[in-house]
Coordinates of N, CA and C in Angstrom, one line a residue:
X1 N 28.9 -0.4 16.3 CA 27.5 -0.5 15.8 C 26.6 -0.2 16.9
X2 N 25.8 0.5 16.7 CA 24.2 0.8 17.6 C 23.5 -0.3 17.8
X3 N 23.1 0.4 18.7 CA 21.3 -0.4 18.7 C 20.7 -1.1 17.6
X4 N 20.4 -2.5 17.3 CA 19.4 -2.3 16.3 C 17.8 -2.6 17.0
X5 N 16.8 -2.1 16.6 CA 15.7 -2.3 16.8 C 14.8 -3.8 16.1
X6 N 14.5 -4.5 16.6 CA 13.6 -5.4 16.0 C 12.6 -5.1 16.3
X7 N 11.2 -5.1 15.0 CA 9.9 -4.9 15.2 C 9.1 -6.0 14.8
X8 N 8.1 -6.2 15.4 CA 7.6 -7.7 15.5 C 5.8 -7.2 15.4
X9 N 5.0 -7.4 14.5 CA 3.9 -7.1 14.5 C 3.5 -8.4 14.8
X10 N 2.2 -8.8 16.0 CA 1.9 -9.6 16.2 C 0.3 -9.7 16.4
X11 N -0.4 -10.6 15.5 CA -2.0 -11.0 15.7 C -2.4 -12.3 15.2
X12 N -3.0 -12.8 17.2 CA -3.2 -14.4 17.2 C -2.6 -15.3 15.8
X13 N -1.1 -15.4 16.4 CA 0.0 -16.6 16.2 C 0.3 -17.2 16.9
X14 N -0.2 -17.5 18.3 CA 0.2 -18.3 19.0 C 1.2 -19.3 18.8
X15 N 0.7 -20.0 17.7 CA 1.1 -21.8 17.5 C 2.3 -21.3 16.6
X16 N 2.9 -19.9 16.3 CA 4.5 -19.9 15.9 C 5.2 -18.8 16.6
X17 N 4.6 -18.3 17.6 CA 5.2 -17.2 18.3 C 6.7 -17.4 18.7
X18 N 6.3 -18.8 19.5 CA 7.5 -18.8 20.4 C 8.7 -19.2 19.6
X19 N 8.8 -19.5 18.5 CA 9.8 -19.6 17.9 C 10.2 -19.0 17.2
X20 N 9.3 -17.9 16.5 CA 9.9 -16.6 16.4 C 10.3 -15.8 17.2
X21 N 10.3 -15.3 18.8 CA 10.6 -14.9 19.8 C 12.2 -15.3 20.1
X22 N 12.0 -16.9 20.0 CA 13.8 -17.4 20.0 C 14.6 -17.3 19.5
X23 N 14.2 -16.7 18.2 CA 15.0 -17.3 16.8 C 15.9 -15.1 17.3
X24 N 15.1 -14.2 18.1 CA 15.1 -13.1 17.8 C 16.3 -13.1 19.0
X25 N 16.0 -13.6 20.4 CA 16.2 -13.6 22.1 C 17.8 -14.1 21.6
X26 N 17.9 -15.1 20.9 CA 19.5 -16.4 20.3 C 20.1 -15.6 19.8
X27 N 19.6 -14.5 19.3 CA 21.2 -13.9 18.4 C 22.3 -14.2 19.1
X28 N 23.5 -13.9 18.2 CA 25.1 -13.9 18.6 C 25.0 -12.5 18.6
X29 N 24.3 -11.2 18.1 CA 24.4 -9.9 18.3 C 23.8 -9.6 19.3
X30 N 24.0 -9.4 20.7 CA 23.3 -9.0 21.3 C 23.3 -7.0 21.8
X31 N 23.5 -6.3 20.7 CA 22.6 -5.2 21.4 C 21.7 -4.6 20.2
X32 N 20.6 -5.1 20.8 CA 18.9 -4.7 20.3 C 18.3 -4.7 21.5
X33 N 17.0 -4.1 20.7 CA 15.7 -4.2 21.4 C 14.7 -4.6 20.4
X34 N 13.8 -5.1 21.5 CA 13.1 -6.1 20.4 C 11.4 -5.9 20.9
X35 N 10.8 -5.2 20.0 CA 9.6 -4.2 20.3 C 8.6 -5.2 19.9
X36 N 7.6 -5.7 20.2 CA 6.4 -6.6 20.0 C 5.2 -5.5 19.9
X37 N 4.9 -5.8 18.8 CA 3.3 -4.9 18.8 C 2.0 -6.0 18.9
X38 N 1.4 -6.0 19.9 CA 0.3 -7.2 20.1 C -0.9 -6.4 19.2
X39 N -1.3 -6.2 17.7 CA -2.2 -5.9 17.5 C -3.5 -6.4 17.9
X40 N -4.2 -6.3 19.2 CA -5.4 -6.8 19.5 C -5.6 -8.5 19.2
X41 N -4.3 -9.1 19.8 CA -4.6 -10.6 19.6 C -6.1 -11.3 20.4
X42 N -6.6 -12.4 20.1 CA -7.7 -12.6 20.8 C -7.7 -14.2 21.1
X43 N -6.3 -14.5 21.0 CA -5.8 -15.6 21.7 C -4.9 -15.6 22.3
X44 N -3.8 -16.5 23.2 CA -2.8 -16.1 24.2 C -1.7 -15.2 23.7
X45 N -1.4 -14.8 22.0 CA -0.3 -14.1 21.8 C 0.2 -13.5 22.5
X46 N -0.5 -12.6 22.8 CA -0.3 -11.3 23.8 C 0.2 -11.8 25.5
X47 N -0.4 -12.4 25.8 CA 0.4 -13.0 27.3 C 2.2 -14.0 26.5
X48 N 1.6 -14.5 25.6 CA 3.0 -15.0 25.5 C 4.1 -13.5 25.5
X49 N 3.9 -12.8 24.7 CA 4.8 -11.6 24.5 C 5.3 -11.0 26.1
X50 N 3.9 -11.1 26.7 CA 4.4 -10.9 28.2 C 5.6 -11.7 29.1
X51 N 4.8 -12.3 28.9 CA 5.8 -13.8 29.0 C 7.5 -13.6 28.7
X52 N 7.6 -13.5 27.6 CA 9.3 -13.3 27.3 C 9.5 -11.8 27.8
X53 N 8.7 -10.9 27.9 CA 8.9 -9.7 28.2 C 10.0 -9.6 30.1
X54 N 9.0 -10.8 30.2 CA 9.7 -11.1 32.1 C 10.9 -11.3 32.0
X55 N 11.2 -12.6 31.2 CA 12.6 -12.6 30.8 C 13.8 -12.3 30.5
X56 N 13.3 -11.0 29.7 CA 14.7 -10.2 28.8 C 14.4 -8.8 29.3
X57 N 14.8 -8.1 29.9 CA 14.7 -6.9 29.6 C 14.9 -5.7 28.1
X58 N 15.3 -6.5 27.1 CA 15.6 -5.7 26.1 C 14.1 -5.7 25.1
X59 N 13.1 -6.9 25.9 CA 11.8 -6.8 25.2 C 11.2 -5.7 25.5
X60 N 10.3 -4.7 24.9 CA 9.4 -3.8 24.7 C 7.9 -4.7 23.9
X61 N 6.8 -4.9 24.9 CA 5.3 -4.8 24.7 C 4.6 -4.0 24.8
X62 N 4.1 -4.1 23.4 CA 2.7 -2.6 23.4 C 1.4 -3.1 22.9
X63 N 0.7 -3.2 23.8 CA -0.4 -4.1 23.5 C -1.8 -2.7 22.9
X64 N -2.6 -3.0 22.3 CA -3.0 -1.9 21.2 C -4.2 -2.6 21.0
X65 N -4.9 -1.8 20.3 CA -6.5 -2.2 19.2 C -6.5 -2.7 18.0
X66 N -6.9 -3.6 17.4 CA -6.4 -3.9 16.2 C -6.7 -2.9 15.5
X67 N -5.4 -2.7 14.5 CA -5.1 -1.9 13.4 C -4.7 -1.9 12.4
X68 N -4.2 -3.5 12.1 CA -3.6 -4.1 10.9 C -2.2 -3.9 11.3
X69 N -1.4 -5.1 9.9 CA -0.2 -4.9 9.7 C 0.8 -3.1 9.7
X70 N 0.3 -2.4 9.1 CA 0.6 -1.7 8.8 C 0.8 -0.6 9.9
X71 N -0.8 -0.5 10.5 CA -0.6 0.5 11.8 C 0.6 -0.1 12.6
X72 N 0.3 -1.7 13.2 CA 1.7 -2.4 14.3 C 2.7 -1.4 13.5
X73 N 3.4 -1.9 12.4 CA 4.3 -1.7 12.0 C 5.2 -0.1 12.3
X74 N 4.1 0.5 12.1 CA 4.3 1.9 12.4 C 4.7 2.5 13.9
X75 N 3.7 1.5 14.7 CA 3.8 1.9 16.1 C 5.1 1.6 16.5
X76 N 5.5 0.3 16.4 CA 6.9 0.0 16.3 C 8.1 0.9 16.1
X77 N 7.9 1.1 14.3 CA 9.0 2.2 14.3 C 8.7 3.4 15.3
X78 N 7.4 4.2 16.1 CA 7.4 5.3 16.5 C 7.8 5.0 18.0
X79 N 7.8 3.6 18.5 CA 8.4 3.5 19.8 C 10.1 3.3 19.8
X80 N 11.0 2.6 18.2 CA 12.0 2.1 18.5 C 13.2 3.6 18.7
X81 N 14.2 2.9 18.9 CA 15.5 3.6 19.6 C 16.8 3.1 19.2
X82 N 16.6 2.4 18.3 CA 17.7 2.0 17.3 C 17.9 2.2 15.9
X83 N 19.0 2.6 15.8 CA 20.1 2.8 14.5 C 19.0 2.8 13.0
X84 N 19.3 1.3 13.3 CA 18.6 0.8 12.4 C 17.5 -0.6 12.6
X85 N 16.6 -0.3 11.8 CA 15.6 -1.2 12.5 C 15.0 -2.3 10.9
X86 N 14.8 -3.3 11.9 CA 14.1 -5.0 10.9 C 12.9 -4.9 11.3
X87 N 12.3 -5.7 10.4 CA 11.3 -6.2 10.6 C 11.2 -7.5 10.8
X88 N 10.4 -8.3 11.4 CA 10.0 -10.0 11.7 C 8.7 -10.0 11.6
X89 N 8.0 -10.7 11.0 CA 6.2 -11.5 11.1 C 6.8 -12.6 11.9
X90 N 5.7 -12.1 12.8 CA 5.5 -13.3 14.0 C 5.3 -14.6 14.1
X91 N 5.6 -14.9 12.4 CA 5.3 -16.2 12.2 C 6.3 -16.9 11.4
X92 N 7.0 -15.7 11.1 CA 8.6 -16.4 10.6 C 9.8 -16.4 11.9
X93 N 10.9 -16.9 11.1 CA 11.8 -16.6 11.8 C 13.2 -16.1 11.7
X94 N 14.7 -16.2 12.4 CA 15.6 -15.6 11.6 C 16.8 -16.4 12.0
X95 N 17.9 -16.4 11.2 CA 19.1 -17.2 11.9 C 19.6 -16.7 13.1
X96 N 20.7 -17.6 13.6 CA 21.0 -17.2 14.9 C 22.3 -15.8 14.7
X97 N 22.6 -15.8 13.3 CA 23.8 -15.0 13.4 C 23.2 -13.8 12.3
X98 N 21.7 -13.9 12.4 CA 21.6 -12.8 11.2 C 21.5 -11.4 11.7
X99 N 21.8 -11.0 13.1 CA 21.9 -9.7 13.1 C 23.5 -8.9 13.3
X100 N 23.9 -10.3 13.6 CA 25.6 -9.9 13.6 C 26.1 -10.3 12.0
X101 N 25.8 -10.8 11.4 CA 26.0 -10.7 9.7 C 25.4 -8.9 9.4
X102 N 24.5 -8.3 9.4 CA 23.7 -6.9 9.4 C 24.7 -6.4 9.6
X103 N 24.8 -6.6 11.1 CA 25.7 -5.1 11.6 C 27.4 -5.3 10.8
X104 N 27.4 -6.4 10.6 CA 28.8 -6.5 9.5 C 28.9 -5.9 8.8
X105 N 27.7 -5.7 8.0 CA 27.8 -5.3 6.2 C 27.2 -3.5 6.4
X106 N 26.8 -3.3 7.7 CA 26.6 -1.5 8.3 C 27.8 -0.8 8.4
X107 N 29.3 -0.5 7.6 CA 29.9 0.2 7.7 C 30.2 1.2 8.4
X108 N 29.0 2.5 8.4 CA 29.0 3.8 8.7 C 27.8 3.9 8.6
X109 N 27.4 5.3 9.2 CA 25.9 5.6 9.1 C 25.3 6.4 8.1
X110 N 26.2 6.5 7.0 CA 25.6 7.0 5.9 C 24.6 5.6 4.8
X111 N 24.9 4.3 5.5 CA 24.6 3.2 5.0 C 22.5 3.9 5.4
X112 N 22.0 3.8 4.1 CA 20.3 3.7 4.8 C 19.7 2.9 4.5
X113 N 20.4 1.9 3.8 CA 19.3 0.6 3.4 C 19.9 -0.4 3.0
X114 N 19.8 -1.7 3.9 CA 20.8 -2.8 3.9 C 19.7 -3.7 3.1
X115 N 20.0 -4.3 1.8 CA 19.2 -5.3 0.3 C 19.6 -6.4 0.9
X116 N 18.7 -7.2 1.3 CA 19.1 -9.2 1.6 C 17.7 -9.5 0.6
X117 N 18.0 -10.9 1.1 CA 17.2 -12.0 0.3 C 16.6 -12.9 1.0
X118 N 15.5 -13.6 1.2 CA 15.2 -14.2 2.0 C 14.7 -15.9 1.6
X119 N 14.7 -16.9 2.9 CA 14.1 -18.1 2.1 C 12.3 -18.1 2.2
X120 N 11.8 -18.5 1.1 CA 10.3 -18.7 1.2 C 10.2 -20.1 1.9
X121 N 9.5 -20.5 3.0 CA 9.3 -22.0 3.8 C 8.3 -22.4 3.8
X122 N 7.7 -23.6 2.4 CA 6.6 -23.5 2.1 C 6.4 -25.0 3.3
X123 N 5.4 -26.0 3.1 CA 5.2 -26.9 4.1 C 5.7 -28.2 3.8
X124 N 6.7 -28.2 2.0 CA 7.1 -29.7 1.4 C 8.5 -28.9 1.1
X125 N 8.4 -27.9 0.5 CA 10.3 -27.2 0.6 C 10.5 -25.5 0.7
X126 N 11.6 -25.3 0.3 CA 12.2 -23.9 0.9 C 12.8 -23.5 -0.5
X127 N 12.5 -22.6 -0.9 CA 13.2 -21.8 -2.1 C 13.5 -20.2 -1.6
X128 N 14.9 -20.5 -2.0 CA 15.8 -19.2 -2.0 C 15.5 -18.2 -3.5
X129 N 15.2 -16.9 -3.0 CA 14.9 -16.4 -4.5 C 16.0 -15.1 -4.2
X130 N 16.1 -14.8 -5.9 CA 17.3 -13.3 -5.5 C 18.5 -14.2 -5.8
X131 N 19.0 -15.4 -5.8 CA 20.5 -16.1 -5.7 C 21.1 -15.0 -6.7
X132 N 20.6 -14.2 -7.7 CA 21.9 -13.4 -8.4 C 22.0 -12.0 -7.7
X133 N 21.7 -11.5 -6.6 CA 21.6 -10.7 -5.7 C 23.2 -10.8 -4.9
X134 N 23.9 -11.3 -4.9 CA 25.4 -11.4 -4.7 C 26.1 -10.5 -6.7
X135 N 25.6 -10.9 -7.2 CA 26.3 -10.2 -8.6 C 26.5 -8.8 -8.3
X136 N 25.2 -7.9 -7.5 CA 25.2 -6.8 -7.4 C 25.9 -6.3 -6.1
X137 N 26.7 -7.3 -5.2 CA 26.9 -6.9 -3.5 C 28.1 -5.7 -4.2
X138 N 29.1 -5.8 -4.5 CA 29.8 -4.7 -4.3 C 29.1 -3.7 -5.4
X139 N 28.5 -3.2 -6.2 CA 27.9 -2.6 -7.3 C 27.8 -1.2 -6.9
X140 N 27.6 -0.5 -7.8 CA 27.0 1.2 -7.2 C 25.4 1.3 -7.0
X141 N 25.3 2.3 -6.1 CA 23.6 2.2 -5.6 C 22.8 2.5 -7.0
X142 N 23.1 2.9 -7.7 CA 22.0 2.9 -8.7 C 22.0 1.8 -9.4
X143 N 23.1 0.9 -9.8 CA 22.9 -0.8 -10.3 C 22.1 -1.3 -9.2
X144 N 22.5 -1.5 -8.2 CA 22.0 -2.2 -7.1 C 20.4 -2.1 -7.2
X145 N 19.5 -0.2 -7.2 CA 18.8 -0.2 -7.6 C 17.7 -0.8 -8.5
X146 N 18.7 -0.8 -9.7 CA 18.0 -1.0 -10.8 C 17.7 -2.6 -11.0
X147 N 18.9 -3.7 -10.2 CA 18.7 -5.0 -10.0 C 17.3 -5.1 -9.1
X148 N 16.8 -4.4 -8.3 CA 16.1 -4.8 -7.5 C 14.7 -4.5 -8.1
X149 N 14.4 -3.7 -8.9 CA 13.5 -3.4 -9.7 C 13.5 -4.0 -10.9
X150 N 14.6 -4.6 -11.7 CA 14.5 -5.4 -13.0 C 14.6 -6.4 -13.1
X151 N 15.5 -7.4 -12.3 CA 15.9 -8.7 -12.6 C 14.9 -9.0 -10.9
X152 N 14.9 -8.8 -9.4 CA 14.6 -9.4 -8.5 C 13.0 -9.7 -9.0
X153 N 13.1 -11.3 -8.4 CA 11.7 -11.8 -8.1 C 11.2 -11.9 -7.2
X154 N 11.3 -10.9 -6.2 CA 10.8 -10.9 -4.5 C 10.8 -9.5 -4.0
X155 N 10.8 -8.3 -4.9 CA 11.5 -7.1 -4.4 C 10.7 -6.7 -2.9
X156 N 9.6 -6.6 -3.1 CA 8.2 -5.7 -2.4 C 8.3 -6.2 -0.5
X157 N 8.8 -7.5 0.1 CA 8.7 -7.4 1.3 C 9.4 -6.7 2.2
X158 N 9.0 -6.3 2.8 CA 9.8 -5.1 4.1 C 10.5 -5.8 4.5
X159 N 10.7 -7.4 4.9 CA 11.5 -8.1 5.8 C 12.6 -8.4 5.1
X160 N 12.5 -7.6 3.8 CA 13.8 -7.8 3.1 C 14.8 -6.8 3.5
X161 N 14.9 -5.8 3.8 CA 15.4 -4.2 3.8 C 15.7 -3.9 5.0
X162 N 16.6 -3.8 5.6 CA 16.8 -3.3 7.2 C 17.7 -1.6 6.8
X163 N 16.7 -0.6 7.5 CA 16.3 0.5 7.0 C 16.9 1.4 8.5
X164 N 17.4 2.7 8.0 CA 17.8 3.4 8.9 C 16.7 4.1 9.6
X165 N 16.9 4.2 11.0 CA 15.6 5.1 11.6 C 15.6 6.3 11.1
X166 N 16.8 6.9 10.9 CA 17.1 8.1 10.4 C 16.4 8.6 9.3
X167 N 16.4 7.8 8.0 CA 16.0 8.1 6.9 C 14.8 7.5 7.2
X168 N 14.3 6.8 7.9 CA 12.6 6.9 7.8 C 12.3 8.4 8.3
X169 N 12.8 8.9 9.6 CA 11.8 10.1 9.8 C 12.2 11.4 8.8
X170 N 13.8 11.2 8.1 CA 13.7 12.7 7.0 C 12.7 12.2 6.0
X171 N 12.0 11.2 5.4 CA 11.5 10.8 4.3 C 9.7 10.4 4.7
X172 N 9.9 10.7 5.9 CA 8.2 9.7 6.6 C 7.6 8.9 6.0
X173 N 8.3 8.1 5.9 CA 8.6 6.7 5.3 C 7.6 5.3 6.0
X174 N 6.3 5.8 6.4 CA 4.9 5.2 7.1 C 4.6 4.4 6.2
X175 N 4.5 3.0 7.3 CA 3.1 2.1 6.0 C 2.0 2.3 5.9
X176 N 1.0 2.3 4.8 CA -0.3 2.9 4.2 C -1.0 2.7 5.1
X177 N -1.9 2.9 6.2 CA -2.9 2.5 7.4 C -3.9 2.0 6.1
X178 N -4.6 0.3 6.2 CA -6.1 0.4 5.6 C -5.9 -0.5 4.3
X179 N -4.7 -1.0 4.2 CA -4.6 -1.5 2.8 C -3.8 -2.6 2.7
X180 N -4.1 -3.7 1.7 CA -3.7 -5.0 1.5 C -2.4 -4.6 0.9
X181 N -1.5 -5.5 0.7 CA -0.2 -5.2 0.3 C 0.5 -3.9 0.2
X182 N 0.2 -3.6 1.5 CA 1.5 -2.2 1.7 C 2.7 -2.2 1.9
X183 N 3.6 -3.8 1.7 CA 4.5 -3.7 1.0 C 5.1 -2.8 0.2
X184 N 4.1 -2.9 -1.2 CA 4.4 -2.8 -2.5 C 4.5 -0.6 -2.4
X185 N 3.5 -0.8 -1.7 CA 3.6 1.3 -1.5 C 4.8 1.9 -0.9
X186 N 5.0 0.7 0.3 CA 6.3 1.3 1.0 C 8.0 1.2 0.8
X187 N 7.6 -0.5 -0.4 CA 9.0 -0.5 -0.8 C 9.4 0.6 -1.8
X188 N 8.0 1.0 -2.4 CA 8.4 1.8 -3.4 C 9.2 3.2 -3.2
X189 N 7.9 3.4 -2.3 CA 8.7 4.9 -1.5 C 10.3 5.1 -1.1
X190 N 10.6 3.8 -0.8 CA 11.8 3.8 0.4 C 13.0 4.1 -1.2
X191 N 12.9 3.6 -2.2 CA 13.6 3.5 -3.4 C 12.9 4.5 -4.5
X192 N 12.0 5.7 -3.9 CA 12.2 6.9 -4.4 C 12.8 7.9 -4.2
X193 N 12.9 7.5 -3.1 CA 14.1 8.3 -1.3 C 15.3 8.1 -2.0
X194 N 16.0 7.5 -2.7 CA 17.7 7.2 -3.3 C 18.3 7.3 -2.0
X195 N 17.8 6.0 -1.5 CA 19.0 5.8 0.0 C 20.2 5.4 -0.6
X196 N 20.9 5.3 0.2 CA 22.4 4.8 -0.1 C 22.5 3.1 0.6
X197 N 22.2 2.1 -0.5 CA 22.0 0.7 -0.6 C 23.4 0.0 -0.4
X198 N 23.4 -0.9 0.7 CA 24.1 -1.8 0.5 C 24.0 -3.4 0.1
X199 N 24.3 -4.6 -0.1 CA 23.6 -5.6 -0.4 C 24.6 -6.4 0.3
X200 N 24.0 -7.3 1.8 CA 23.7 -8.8 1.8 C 23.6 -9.8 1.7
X201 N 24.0 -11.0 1.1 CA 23.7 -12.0 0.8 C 23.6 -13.2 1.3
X202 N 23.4 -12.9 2.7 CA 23.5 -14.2 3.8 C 21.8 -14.5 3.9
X203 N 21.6 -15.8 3.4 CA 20.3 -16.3 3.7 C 19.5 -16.3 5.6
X204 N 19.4 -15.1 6.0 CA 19.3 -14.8 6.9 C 17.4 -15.1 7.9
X205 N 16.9 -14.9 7.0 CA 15.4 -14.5 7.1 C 14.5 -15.8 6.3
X206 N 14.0 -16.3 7.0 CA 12.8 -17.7 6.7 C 11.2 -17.2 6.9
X207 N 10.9 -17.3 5.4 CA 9.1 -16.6 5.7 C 8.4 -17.6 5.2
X208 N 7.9 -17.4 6.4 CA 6.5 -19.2 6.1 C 5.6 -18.7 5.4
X209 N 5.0 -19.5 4.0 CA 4.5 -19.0 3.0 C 3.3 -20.5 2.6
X210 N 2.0 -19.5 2.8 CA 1.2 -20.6 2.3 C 0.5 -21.3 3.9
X211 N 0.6 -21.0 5.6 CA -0.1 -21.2 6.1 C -1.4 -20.9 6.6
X212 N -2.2 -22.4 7.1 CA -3.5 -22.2 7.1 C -3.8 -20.7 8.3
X213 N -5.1 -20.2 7.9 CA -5.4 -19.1 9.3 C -4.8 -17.9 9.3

């Protein structure tokens, strides 16, 4: 298995940075790179990123003007150098074995889009959504497809999908610059593309849902 890229859009999170930084640095997989996009933070984010940057050599900092979610996002993919690349919000986090579970279920490189599920981490409990998202793991890409479009209740976040670099640049496969939920534009695209889908089912990815700021 390659490289994987982790991309991390970051703007003043301070108070969950560093544990998202750890949750990335702990893997049991270690070969990635792990790209930080400081969108024009205007609190210490940005020096923290520095900070681990001294640390690890496999961190990449690109400190920028704010641009939104969507531009980081982008910058990210246009600096990474791996295989296949994730996404992280700087304010969630990930298990310690979720990038060596990934590169498990990455076969070959015809694989362009690896389907997980994630937990929502509200501030009283945690709901797993998708649990019938295992019905579909061995299935053919157009079931797989069509589960993710008809029965999923979570389809739309990017930190669901760990996506080939490859099929992003034949497909230019960019998030929308300028717009609220550019999820919903980019999941769509990526599943008009008819990548060749695999599915997942390791509760890998925890997105904090519902904090203040």
């Amino acid at each position: 298995m390659d490289v994987i890229s982790v991309i991390v859009p970051i703007y003043n999170v301070e108070k969950y940075l560093v544990r998202c930084l750890q949750s990335i640095i702990k893997q049991t997989y270690q070969n990635l790179e792990i790209i930080l996009v400081d969108d024009g933070s205007t609190d210490t984010s940005g020096k923290l990123c520095d900070k681990f940057a001294e640390k690890d050599s496999r961190i990449i900092v690109i400190h920028k003007k704010n641009g939104g979610l969507s531009d980081a996002r982008n910058v990210g993919i246009d600096k990474s150098s791996g295989s296949y690349l994730v996404f992280v919000d700087s304010d969630d986090w990930i298990d310690e074995n979720a990038l060596y579970n990934i590169a498990s279920v990455i076969k070959d490189d015809k694989i362009d889009v690896v389907v997980s599920k994630f937990v929502e981490v509200f501030e009283e409990k945690s709901v797993i959504k998708d649990p019938g998202i295992v019905s579909v793991k061995n299935a053919t890409n157009d079931r797989i497809i069509e589960y993710m479009f008809k029965n999923s209740e979570n389809t739309w976040p990017a930190q669901k999908y760990i996506i080939s670099k490859k099929f992003i640049i034949e497909n230019g496969l960019k998030f929308k610059y300028g717009v609220l939920h550019e999820d919903l534009d980019w999941t769509t695209k990526v599943f008009l593309c008819d990548p060749c889908c695999v599915v997942m089912d390791d509760e890998w990815y925890y997105h904090r849902m519902g904090r203040s700021g």
